[in-house]
Coordinates of N, CA and C in Angstrom, one line a residue:
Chain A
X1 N 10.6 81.3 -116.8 CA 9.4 81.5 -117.6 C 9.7 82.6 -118.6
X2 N 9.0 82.9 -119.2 CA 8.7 83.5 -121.0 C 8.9 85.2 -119.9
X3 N 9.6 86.1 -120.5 CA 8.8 87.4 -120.2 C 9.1 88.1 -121.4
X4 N 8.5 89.4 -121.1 CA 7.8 90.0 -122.5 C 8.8 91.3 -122.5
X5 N 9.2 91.5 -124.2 CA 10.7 92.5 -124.2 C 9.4 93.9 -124.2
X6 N 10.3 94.6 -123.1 CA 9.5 95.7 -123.2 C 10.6 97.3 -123.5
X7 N 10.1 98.6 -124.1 CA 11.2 99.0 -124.1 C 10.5 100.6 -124.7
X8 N 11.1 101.5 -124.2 CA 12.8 101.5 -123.9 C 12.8 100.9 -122.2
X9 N 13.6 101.0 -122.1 CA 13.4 100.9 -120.4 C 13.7 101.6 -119.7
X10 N 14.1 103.0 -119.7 CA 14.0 104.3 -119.2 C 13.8 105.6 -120.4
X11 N 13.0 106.4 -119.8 CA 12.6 107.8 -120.6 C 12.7 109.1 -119.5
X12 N 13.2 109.8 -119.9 CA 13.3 111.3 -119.5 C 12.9 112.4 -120.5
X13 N 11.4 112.5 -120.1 CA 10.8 113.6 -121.0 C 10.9 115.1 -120.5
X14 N 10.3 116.2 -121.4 CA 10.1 116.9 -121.0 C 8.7 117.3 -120.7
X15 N 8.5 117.8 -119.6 CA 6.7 118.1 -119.5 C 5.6 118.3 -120.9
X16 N 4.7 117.8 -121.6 CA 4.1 118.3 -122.3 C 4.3 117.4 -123.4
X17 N 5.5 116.6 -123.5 CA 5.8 116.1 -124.6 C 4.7 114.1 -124.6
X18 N 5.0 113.8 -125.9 CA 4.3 113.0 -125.5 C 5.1 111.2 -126.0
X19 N 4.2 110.2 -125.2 CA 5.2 109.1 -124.7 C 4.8 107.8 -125.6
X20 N 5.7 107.1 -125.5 CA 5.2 105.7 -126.4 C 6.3 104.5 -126.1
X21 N 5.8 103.4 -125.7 CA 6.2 102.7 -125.3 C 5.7 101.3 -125.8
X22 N 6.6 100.6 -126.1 CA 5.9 98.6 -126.4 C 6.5 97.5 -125.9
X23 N 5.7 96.8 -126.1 CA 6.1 95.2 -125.7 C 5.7 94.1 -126.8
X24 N 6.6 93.5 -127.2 CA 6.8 92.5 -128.3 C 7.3 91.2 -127.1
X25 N 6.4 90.1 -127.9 CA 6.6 88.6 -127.7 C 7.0 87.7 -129.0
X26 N 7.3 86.8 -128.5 CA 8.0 85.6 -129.8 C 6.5 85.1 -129.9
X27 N 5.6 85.1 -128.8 CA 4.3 84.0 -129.1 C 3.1 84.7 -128.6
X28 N 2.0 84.4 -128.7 CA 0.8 84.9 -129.0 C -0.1 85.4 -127.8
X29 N -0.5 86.4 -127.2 CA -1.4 86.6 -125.9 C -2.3 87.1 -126.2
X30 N -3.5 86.6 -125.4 CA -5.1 86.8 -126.0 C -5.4 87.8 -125.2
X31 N -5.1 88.1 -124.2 CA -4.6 89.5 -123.3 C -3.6 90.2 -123.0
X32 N -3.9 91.5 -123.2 CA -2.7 92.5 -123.1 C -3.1 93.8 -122.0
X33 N -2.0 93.8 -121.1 CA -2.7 94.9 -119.9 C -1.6 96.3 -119.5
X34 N -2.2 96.9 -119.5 CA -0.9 98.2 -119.1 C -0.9 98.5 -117.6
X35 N -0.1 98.4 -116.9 CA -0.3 98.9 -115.4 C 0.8 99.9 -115.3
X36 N 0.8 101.1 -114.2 CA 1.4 101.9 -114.0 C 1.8 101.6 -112.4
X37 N 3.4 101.9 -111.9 CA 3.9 102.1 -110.1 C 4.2 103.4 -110.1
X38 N 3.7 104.1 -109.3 CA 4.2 104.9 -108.6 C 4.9 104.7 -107.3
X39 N 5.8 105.5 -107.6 CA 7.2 105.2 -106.6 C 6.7 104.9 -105.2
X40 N 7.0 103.9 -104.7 CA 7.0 103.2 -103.4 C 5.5 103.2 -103.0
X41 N 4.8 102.3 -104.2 CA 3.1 102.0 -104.4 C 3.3 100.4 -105.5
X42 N 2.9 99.9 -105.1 CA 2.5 98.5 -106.2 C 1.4 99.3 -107.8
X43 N 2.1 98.2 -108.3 CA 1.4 98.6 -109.8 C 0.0 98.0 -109.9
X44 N -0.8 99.4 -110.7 CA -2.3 99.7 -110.4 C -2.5 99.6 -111.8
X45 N -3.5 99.0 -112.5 CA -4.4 98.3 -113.9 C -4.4 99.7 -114.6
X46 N -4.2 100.3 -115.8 CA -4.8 101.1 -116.2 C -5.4 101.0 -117.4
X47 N -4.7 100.1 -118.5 CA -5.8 99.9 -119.5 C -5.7 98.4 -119.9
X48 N -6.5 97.2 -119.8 CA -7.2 96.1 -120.2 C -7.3 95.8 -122.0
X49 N -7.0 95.5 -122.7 CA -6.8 94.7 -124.3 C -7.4 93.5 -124.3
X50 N -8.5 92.8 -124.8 CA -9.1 91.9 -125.5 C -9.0 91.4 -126.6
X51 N -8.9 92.2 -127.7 CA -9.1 91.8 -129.1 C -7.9 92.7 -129.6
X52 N -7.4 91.2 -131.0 CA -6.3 92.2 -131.6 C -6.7 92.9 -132.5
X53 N -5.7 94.6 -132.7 CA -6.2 95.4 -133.2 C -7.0 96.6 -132.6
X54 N -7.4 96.1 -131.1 CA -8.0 97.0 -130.5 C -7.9 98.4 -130.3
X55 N -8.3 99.7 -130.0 CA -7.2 100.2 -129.5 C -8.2 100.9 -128.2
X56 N -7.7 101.6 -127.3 CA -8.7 101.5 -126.2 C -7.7 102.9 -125.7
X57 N -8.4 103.6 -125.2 CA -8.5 105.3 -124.4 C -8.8 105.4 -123.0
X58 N -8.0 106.1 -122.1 CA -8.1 106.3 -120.6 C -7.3 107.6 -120.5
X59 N -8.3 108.7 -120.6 CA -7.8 109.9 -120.5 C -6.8 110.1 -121.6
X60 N -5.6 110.4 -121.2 CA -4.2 110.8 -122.0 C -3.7 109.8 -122.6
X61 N -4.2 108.4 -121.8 CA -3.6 107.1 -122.0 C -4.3 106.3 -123.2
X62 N -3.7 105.7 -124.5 CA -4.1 104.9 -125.5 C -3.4 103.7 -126.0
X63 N -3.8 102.8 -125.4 CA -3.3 101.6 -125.7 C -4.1 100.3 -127.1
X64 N -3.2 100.3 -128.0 CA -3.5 98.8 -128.6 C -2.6 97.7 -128.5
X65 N -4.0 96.7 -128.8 CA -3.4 95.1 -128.9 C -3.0 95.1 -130.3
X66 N -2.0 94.6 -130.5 CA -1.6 94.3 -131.7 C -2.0 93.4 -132.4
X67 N -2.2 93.5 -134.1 CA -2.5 92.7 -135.0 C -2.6 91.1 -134.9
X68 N -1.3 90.9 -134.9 CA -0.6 90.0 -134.7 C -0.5 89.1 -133.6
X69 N -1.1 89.5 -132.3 CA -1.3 89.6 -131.0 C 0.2 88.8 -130.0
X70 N 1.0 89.3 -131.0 CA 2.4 89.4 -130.2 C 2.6 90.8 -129.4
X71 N 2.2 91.9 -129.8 CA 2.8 93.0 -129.4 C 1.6 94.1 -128.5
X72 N 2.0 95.1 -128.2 CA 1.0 96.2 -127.6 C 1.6 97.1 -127.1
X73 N 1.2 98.2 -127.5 CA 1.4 99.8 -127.4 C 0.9 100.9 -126.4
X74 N 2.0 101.3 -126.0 CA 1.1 102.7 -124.6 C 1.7 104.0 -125.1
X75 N 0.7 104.5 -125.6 CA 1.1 106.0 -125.9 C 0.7 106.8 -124.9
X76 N 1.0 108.1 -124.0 CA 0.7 109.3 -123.4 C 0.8 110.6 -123.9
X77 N -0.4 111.2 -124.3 CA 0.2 112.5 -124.5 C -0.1 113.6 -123.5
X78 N 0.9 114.6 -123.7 CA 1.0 115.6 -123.2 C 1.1 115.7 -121.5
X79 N 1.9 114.6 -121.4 CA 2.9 114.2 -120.5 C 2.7 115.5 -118.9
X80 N 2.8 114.8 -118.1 CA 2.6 115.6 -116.7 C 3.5 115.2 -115.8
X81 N 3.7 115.8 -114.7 CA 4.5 115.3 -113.5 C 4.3 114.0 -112.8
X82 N 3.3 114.1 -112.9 CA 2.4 112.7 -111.9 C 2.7 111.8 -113.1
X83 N 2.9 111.6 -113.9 CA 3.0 110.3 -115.2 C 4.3 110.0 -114.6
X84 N 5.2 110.7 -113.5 CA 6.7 109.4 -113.4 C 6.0 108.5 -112.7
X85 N 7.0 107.4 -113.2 CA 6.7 105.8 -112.2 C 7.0 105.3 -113.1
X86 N 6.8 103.7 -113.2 CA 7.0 102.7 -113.8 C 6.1 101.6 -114.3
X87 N 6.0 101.9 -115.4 CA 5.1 101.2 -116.5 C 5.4 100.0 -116.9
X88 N 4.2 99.1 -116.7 CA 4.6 97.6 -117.3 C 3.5 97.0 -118.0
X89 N 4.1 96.2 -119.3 CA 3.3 95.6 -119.8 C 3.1 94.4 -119.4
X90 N 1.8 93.3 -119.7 CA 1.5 91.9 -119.0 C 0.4 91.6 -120.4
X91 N 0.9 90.4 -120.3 CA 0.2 89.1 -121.5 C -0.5 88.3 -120.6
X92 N -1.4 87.7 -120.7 CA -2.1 86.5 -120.7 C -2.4 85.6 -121.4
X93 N -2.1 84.5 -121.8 CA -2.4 83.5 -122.7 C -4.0 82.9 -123.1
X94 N -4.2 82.0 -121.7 CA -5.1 82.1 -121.8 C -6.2 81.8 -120.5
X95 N -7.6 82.2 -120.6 CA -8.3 82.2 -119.1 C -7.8 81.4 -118.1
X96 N -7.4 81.8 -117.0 CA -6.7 81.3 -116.2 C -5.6 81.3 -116.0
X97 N -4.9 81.4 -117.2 CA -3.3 81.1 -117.0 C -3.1 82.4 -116.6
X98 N -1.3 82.5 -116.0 CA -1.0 83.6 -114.9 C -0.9 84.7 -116.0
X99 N -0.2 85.8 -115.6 CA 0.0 86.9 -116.3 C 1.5 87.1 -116.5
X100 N 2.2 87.2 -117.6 CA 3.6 87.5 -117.9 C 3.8 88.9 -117.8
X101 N 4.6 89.1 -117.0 CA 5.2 90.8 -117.0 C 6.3 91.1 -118.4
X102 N 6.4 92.3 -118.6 CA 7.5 93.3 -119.1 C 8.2 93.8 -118.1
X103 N 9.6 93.7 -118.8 CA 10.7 94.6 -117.8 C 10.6 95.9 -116.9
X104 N 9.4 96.4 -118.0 CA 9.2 97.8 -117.6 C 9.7 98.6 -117.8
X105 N 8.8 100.2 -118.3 CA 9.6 101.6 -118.8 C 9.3 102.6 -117.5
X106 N 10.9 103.1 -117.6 CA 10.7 104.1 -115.8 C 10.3 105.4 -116.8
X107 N 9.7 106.0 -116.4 CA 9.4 107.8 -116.9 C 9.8 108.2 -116.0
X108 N 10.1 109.5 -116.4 CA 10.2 110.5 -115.7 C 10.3 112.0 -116.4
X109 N 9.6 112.9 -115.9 CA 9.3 114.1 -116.6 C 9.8 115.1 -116.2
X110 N 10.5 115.9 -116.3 CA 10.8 117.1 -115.8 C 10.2 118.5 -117.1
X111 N 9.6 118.7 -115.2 CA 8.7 119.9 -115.2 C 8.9 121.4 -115.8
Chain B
X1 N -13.2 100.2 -101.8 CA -11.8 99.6 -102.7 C -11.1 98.8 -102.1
X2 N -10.5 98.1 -102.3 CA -9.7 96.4 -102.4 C -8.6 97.1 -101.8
X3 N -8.2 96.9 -100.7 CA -7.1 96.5 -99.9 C -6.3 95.1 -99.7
X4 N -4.8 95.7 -100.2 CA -3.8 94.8 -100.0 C -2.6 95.2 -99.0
X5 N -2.6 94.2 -98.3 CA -1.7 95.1 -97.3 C -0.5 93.3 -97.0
X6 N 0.6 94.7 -96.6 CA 1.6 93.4 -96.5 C 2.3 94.1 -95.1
X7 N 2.7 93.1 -94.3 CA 3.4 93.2 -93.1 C 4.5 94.5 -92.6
X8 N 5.3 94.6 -93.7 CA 6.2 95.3 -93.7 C 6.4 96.2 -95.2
X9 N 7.4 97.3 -95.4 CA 7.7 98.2 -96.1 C 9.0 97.7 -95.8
X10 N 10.2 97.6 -95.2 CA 11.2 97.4 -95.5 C 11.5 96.4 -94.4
X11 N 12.6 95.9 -95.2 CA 13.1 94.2 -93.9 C 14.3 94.5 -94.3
X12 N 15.3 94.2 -93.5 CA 16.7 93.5 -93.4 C 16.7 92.7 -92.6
X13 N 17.5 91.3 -92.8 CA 17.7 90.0 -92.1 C 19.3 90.0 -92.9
X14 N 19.5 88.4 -92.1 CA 21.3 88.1 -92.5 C 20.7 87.1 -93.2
X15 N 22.0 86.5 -94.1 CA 22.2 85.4 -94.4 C 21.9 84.2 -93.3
X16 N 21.0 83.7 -94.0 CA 20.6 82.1 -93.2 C 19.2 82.3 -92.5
X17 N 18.9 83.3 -92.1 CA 17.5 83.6 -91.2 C 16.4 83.1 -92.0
X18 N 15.4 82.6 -91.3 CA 14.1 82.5 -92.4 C 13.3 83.3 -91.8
X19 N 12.9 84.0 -93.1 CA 12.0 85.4 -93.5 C 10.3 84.7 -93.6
X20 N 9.7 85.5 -93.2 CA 8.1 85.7 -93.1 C 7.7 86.6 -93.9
X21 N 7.4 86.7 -95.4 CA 6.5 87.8 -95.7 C 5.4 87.6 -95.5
X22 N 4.1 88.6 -94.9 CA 3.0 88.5 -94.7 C 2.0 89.3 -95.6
X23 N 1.0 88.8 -96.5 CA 0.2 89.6 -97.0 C -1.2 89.1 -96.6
X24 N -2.4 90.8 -96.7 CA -3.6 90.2 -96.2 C -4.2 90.9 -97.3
X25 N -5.5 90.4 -97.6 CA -6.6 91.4 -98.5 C -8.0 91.2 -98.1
X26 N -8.7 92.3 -98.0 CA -9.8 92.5 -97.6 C -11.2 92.6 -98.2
X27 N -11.1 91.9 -99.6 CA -12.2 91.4 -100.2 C -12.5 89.9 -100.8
X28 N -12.3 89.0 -100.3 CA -12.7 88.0 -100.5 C -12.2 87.5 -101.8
X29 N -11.1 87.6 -101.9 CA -10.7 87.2 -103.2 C -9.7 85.8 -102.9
X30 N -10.0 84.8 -103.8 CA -9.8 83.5 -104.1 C -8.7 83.2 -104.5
X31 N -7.7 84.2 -105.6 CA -6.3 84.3 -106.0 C -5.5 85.3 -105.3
X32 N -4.4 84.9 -105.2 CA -3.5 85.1 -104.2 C -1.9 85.4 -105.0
X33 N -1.1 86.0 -105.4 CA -0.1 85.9 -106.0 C 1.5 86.6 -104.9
X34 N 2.7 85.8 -105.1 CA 3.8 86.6 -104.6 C 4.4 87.0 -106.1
X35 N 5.2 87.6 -106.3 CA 6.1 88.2 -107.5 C 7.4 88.8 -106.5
X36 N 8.0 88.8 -107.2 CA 9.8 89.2 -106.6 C 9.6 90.3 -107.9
X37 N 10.4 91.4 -107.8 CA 10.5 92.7 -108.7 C 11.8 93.0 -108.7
X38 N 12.7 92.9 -109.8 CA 13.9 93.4 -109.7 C 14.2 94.5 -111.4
X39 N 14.8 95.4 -111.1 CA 15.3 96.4 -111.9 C 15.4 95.7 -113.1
X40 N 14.8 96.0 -114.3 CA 15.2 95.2 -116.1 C 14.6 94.1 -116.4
X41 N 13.8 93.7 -115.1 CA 13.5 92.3 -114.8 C 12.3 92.1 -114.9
X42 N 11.1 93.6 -114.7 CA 9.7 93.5 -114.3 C 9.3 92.4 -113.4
X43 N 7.9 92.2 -113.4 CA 7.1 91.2 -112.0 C 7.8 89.3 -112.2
X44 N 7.9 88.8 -111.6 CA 8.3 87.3 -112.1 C 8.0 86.9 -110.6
X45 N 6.7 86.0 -111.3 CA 5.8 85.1 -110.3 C 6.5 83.9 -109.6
X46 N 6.4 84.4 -108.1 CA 7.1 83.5 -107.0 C 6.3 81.8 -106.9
X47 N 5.2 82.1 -106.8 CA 4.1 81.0 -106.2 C 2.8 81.6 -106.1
X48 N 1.6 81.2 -106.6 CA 0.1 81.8 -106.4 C -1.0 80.4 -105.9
X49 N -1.6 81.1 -105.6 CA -2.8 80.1 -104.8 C -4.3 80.1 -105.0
X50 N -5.1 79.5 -105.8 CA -6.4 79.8 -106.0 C -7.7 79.6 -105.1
X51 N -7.1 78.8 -103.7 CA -7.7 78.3 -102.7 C -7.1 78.9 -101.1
X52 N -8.1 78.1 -100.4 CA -6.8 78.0 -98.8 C -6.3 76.7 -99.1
X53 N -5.1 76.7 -98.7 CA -4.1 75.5 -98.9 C -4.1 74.9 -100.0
X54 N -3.9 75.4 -100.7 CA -3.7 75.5 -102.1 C -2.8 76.2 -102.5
X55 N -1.4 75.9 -103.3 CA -0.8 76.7 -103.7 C 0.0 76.2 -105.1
X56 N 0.6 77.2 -106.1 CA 1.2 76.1 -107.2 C 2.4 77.4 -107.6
X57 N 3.8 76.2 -107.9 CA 5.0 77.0 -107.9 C 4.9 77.9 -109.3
X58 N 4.9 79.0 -109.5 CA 5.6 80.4 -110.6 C 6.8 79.9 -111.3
X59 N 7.3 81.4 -111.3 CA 8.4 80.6 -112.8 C 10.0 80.7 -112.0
X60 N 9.4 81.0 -110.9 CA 10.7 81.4 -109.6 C 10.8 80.6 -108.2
X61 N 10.3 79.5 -107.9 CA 9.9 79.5 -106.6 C 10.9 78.8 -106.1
X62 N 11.9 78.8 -106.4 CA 13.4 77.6 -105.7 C 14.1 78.9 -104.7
X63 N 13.9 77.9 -103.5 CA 14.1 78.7 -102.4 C 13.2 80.2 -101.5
X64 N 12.0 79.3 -101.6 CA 10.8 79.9 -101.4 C 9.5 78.9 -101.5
X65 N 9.2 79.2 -99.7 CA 7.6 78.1 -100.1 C 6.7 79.5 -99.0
X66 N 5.3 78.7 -99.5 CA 4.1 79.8 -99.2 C 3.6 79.3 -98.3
X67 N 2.4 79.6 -97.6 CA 1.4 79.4 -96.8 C 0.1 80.2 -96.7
X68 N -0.9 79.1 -97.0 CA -2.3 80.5 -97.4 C -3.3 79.3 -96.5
X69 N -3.6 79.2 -95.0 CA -4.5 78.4 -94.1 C -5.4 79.2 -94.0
X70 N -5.7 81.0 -94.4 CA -6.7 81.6 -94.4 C -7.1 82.2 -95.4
X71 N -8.3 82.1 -96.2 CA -8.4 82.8 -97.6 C -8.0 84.1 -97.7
X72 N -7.6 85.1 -96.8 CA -7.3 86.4 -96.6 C -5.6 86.7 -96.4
X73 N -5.0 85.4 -96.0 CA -3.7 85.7 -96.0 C -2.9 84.5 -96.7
X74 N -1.7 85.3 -97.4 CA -1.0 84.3 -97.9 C 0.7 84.8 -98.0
X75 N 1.4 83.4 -97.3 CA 2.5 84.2 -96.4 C 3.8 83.5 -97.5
X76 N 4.8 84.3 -98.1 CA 5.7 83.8 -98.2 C 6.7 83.8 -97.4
X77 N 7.7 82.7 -97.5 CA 8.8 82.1 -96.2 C 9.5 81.9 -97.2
X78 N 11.0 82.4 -96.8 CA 12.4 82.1 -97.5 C 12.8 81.6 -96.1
X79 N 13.1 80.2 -96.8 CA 13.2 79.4 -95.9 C 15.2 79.4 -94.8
X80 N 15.7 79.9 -95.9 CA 17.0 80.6 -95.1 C 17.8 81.4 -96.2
X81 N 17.1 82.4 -95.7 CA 17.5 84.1 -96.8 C 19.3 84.0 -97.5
X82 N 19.1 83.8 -98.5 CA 20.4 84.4 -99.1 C 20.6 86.1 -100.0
X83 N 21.5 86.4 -100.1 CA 22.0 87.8 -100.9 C 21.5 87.6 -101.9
X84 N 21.4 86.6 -102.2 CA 20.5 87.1 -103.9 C 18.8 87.2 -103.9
X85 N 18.7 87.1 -103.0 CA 17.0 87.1 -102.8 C 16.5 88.9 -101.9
X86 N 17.5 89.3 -102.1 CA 17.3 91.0 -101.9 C 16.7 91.4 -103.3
X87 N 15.5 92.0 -102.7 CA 14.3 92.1 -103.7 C 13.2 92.9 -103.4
X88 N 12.3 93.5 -104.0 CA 11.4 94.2 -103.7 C 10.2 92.8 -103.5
X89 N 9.3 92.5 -103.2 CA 8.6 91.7 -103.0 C 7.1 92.3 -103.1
X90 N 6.2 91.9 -103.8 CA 4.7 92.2 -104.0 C 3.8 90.9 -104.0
X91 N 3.2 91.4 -103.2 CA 1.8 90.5 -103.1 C 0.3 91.4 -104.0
X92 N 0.0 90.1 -104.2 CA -1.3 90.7 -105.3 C -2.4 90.0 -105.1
X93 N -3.6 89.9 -105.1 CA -5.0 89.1 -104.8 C -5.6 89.4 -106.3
X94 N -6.8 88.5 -106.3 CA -7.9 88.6 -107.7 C -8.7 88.2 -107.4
X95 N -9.9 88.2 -107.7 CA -11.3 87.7 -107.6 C -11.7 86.4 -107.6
X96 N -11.3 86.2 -108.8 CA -11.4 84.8 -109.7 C -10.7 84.0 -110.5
X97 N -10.7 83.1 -110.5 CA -9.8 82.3 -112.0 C -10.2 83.1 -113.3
X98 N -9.3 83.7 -114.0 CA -9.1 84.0 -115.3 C -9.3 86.0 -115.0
X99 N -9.9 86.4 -114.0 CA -9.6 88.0 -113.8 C -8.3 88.4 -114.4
X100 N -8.5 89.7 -115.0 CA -7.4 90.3 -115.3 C -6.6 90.9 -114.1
X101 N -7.9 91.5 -113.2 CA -7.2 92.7 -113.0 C -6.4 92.2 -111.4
X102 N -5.5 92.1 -111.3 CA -4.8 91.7 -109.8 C -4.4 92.9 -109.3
X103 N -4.9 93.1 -108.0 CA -4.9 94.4 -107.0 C -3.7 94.1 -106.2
X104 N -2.3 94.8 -105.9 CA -1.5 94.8 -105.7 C -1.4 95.1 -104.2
X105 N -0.4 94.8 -103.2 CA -0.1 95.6 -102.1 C 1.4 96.3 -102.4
X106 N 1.4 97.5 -101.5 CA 2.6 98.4 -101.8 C 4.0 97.8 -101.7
X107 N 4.2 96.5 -101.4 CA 5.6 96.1 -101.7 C 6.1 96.4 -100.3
X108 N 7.5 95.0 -100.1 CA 8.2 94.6 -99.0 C 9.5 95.2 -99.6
X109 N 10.2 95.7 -99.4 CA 11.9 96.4 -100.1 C 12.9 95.1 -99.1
X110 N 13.0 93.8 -99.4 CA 14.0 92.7 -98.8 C 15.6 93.1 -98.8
X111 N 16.2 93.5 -97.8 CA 17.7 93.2 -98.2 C 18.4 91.9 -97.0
X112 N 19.3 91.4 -97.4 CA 19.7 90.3 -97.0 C 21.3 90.3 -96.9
X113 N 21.6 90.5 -96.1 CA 22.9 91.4 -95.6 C 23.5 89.8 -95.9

């Protein structure tokens, strides 16, 4: 199956600084979702995309759907300890159909 | 809050043994998902189920069948474990057809000596 280029695929920040990350497709998702793992925990929803162009806020966390509705964006600012884990982007086509993952970006912050 | 719970946190088995993953959730939810997780690789759907006994193969399911006889559990079985199926393993539930949001359990860590 199709999966979605996500990247970089590892970051090593420093505390404070702030993060950005994307996911580009060859083809088109009417949904775009950001989930975050914490280490030795299943990945938990944190921001939801509907419409392209969107751009949508969760605390530190800002995510858009892209124009185009190939791509989507997870910025963090001002970066904390608790932000390591592993971040993944997910597409959905369309109602019903499954969800495509991204490879996933590991963070990690030193404090 | 939505509980997903899976049998185990870590397995090792040998080559040829057939494996039981077990996952259960505790809110009545109708979708059911396995995913295999490997490093570069992100989530890549094993088999999911919208029913009881009901299930439909992912984009992975060769060498791997499921069983879901209770709407709360839904079991994957590697039917005789090989080395390349060392894998973190997650189970996930959803509400409904077309929900975004799939509630995850904390993962099986598979190795297969």
């Amino acid at each position: 199956g199709q999966q979605l280029n996500q990247s970089p695929q590892s970051m090593f920040i420093q505390e404070g600084e702030d993060v950005s990350m994307n996911c580009t497709s060859s083809s088109i998702f009417n949904t775009w979702l950001w989930y975050k793992q914490d280490p030795g925990e299943g990945p938990v929803l944190l921001i939801a995309l509907y419409k392209a162009g969107e751009l949508t806020s969760n605390g530190r966390l800002t995510a858009q759907f892209g124009i185009t509705r190939k791509d989507s964006f997870l910025n963090i600012s001002a970066s904390i300890p608790s932000d390591v884990g592993i971040y993944f982007c997910a597409g959905r086509k369309n109602a019903g159909n499954m969800l495509t993952f991204g490879g996933g970006t590991r963070l990690m912050v030193k404090p | 809050d939505v509980k997903v719970t899976q049998s185990s946190r870590y397995l090792v088995k040998r080559t040829g043994e057939k494996v039981f993953l077990e996952c259960v959730q505790d809110m009545d939810h109708e979708n059911m998902f396995w995913y295999r997780q490997d490093p570069g690789l992100g989530l890549r759907l094993i088999y999911f189920s919208y029913d009881v006994k009901m299930k439909e193969k992912g984009d992975i399911p060769e060498g791997y069948s499921v069983s879901r006889e209770k709407k709360e559990r839904f079991s994957l079985i590697l039917e005789s474990a090989s080395t390349n199926q060392t894998s973190m393993y997650l189970c996930a539930s959803s509400p409904r057809e077309g929900s975004n949001e799939q509630f995850f359990g904390p993962g099986t860590r598979l190795t297969v000596l």
